């Protein structure tokens, strides 16, 4: 999907 | 060793049915406090976070922390062999390469056991910050399921907007457009039939319906679902599984075109 962001852009590695 | 016994084995069956389309594999992280799972879908757009508390089980024992790599389609195949009324016991030796599942019928006259081969899965855990959300909406899980299913037949994405008027789901596609608005409604006597909107500030975000629709596979687990929204952040779709724990789905938003 165009414009779909990834979760990894929001949550960093723990 | 690890041993966990759950009288309502159906809960485990429903749980795995809710996850298996979304995530292929993941680690059951077991410790003395319970069982946890964090797994992303293959495109890293959404994440499942499951936490089952030790005291939610009839019996729980975990002598040392373990990560048990599970292939969910395979676990589903085994759990399909359990009766809906069965008690299920999960067992593994320390550092085992298999998980034993034992099913006991409610009158104890049928006992079966299956060994699931475990996998070695490298998984990096994501740190999910505790945060305040702009809007938290509790609604009947069947209502959420109906809305996302209906809108999926019209469009690919949904704009979810929460205001003091209510929560509105909007989509458009080749067929035309669709809007569904739920108002804050605490009239029904049963709490699980109410829609409760806790709004700190209005918020509107766009999401892929395909994933929201997939999350609704968890509907049989809980009568109520909670949606948490904050500007420019992933939505959280949360199902409380009685006293046992909760499953939360996180989905990254789409940037408006």
Short mmCIF file of N, CA and C in Angstrom, two decimals, chain A residues 1 4, chain B residues 22 45-46 144-160 168-173 176 178 180 205-217 235 237 251-254:
data_model
loop_
_atom_site.label_atom_id
_atom_site.label_comp_id
_atom_site.label_asym_id
_atom_site.label_seq_id
_atom_site.Cartn_x
_atom_site.Cartn_y
_atom_site.Cartn_z
N UNK A 1 0.84 -1.20 0.00
CA UNK A 1 0.00 0.00 0.00
C UNK A 1 0.88 1.25 0.00
N UNK A 4 2.17 3.38 3.36
CA UNK A 4 2.12 2.53 4.56
C UNK A 4 3.46 2.61 5.31
N UNK B 22 -1.69 -13.80 10.73
CA UNK B 22 -0.92 -12.56 10.81
C UNK B 22 0.58 -12.81 10.95
N UNK B 45 4.65 -4.24 9.39
CA UNK B 45 3.65 -3.18 9.46
C UNK B 45 2.86 -3.28 10.76
N UNK B 46 2.65 -4.51 11.23
CA UNK B 46 1.89 -4.69 12.47
C UNK B 46 2.59 -5.69 13.39
N UNK B 144 -16.94 -3.90 16.29
CA UNK B 144 -15.68 -3.62 15.59
C UNK B 144 -15.52 -4.57 14.40
N UNK B 145 -15.79 -5.85 14.64
CA UNK B 145 -15.67 -6.86 13.59
C UNK B 145 -16.58 -6.52 12.40
N UNK B 146 -17.80 -6.13 12.72
CA UNK B 146 -18.76 -5.81 11.66
C UNK B 146 -18.31 -4.59 10.86
N UNK B 147 -17.85 -3.56 11.55
CA UNK B 147 -17.46 -2.33 10.86
C UNK B 147 -16.29 -2.59 9.91
N UNK B 148 -15.24 -3.24 10.41
CA UNK B 148 -14.07 -3.42 9.54
C UNK B 148 -14.37 -4.41 8.41
N UNK B 149 -15.25 -5.39 8.68
CA UNK B 149 -15.61 -6.32 7.61
C UNK B 149 -16.42 -5.59 6.53
N UNK B 150 -17.41 -4.81 6.97
CA UNK B 150 -18.24 -4.07 6.02
C UNK B 150 -17.38 -3.11 5.18
N UNK B 151 -16.50 -2.36 5.85
CA UNK B 151 -15.73 -1.35 5.12
C UNK B 151 -14.69 -1.99 4.19
N UNK B 152 -14.21 -3.18 4.55
CA UNK B 152 -13.23 -3.87 3.70
C UNK B 152 -13.85 -4.20 2.33
N UNK B 153 -15.18 -4.35 2.29
CA UNK B 153 -15.82 -4.64 1.01
C UNK B 153 -15.96 -3.38 0.15
N UNK B 154 -15.70 -2.22 0.74
CA UNK B 154 -15.84 -0.95 0.01
C UNK B 154 -14.48 -0.36 -0.38
N UNK B 155 -13.53 -0.39 0.57
CA UNK B 155 -12.25 0.29 0.32
C UNK B 155 -11.07 -0.45 0.91
N UNK B 156 -9.87 0.08 0.68
CA UNK B 156 -8.63 -0.54 1.17
C UNK B 156 -8.16 0.09 2.48
N UNK B 157 -8.48 1.37 2.67
CA UNK B 157 -8.01 2.05 3.87
C UNK B 157 -9.19 2.69 4.58
N UNK B 158 -9.01 2.94 5.87
CA UNK B 158 -10.07 3.58 6.65
C UNK B 158 -9.49 4.77 7.39
N UNK B 159 -10.23 5.86 7.36
CA UNK B 159 -9.89 7.01 8.18
C UNK B 159 -10.69 6.88 9.47
N UNK B 160 -9.99 6.75 10.59
CA UNK B 160 -10.67 6.67 11.89
C UNK B 160 -10.55 8.03 12.56
N UNK B 168 -15.69 7.82 14.14
CA UNK B 168 -16.19 7.67 12.77
C UNK B 168 -15.17 6.89 11.95
N UNK B 169 -15.67 5.91 11.20
CA UNK B 169 -14.85 5.10 10.30
C UNK B 169 -15.28 5.43 8.88
N UNK B 170 -14.34 5.92 8.05
CA UNK B 170 -14.69 6.33 6.68
C UNK B 170 -13.79 5.65 5.68
N UNK B 171 -14.38 5.23 4.58
CA UNK B 171 -13.58 4.65 3.50
C UNK B 171 -14.19 5.02 2.15
N UNK B 172 -13.41 4.78 1.11
CA UNK B 172 -13.96 4.97 -0.23
C UNK B 172 -13.25 4.02 -1.18
N UNK B 173 -13.92 3.71 -2.26
CA UNK B 173 -13.36 2.80 -3.26
C UNK B 173 -14.13 2.91 -4.55
N UNK B 176 -17.93 3.34 -4.14
CA UNK B 176 -18.42 4.61 -3.61
C UNK B 176 -17.77 4.87 -2.27
N UNK B 178 -18.21 5.11 2.26
CA UNK B 178 -18.93 4.58 3.42
C UNK B 178 -18.46 5.30 4.68
N UNK B 180 -19.25 5.06 8.98
CA UNK B 180 -19.97 4.50 10.13
C UNK B 180 -19.55 5.29 11.36
N UNK B 205 -6.69 9.29 11.99
CA UNK B 205 -5.58 8.53 11.42
C UNK B 205 -6.11 7.56 10.37
N UNK B 206 -5.23 7.25 9.39
CA UNK B 206 -5.62 6.34 8.31
C UNK B 206 -4.88 5.01 8.45
N UNK B 207 -5.62 3.91 8.27
CA UNK B 207 -5.02 2.57 8.40
C UNK B 207 -5.48 1.65 7.27
N UNK B 208 -4.66 0.65 7.01
CA UNK B 208 -5.01 -0.37 6.03
C UNK B 208 -6.07 -1.29 6.63
N UNK B 209 -7.20 -1.42 5.95
CA UNK B 209 -8.32 -2.23 6.46
C UNK B 209 -7.98 -3.70 6.55
N UNK B 210 -7.11 -4.15 5.65
CA UNK B 210 -6.77 -5.58 5.63
C UNK B 210 -6.26 -6.05 7.00
N UNK B 211 -5.43 -5.22 7.63
CA UNK B 211 -4.88 -5.61 8.94
C UNK B 211 -5.94 -5.49 10.04
N UNK B 212 -6.70 -4.39 10.02
CA UNK B 212 -7.73 -4.20 11.05
C UNK B 212 -8.74 -5.34 11.00
N UNK B 213 -9.01 -5.80 9.78
CA UNK B 213 -9.94 -6.90 9.58
C UNK B 213 -9.34 -8.21 10.14
N UNK B 214 -8.05 -8.35 9.93
CA UNK B 214 -7.36 -9.53 10.44
C UNK B 214 -7.36 -9.57 11.98
N UNK B 215 -7.21 -8.40 12.60
CA UNK B 215 -7.21 -8.35 14.08
C UNK B 215 -8.55 -8.87 14.62
N UNK B 216 -9.62 -8.66 13.85
CA UNK B 216 -10.96 -9.06 14.31
C UNK B 216 -11.10 -10.57 14.44
N UNK B 217 -10.10 -11.32 13.98
CA UNK B 217 -10.13 -12.77 14.20
C UNK B 217 -10.04 -13.10 15.70
N UNK B 235 -1.98 2.50 15.91
CA UNK B 235 -3.20 2.21 16.66
C UNK B 235 -2.95 0.94 17.48
N UNK B 237 -5.11 -2.20 19.11
CA UNK B 237 -6.40 -2.89 19.15
C UNK B 237 -6.24 -4.01 20.18
N UNK B 251 -0.70 -1.42 14.78
CA UNK B 251 -0.64 -1.23 13.33
C UNK B 251 -0.15 0.19 13.03
N UNK B 252 0.91 0.28 12.22
CA UNK B 252 1.44 1.59 11.83
C UNK B 252 0.44 2.28 10.91
N UNK B 253 0.32 3.62 11.07
CA UNK B 253 -0.63 4.34 10.22
C UNK B 253 -0.09 4.52 8.80
N UNK B 254 -0.99 4.88 7.90
CA UNK B 254 -0.59 5.28 6.56
C UNK B 254 -0.42 6.78 6.58
#
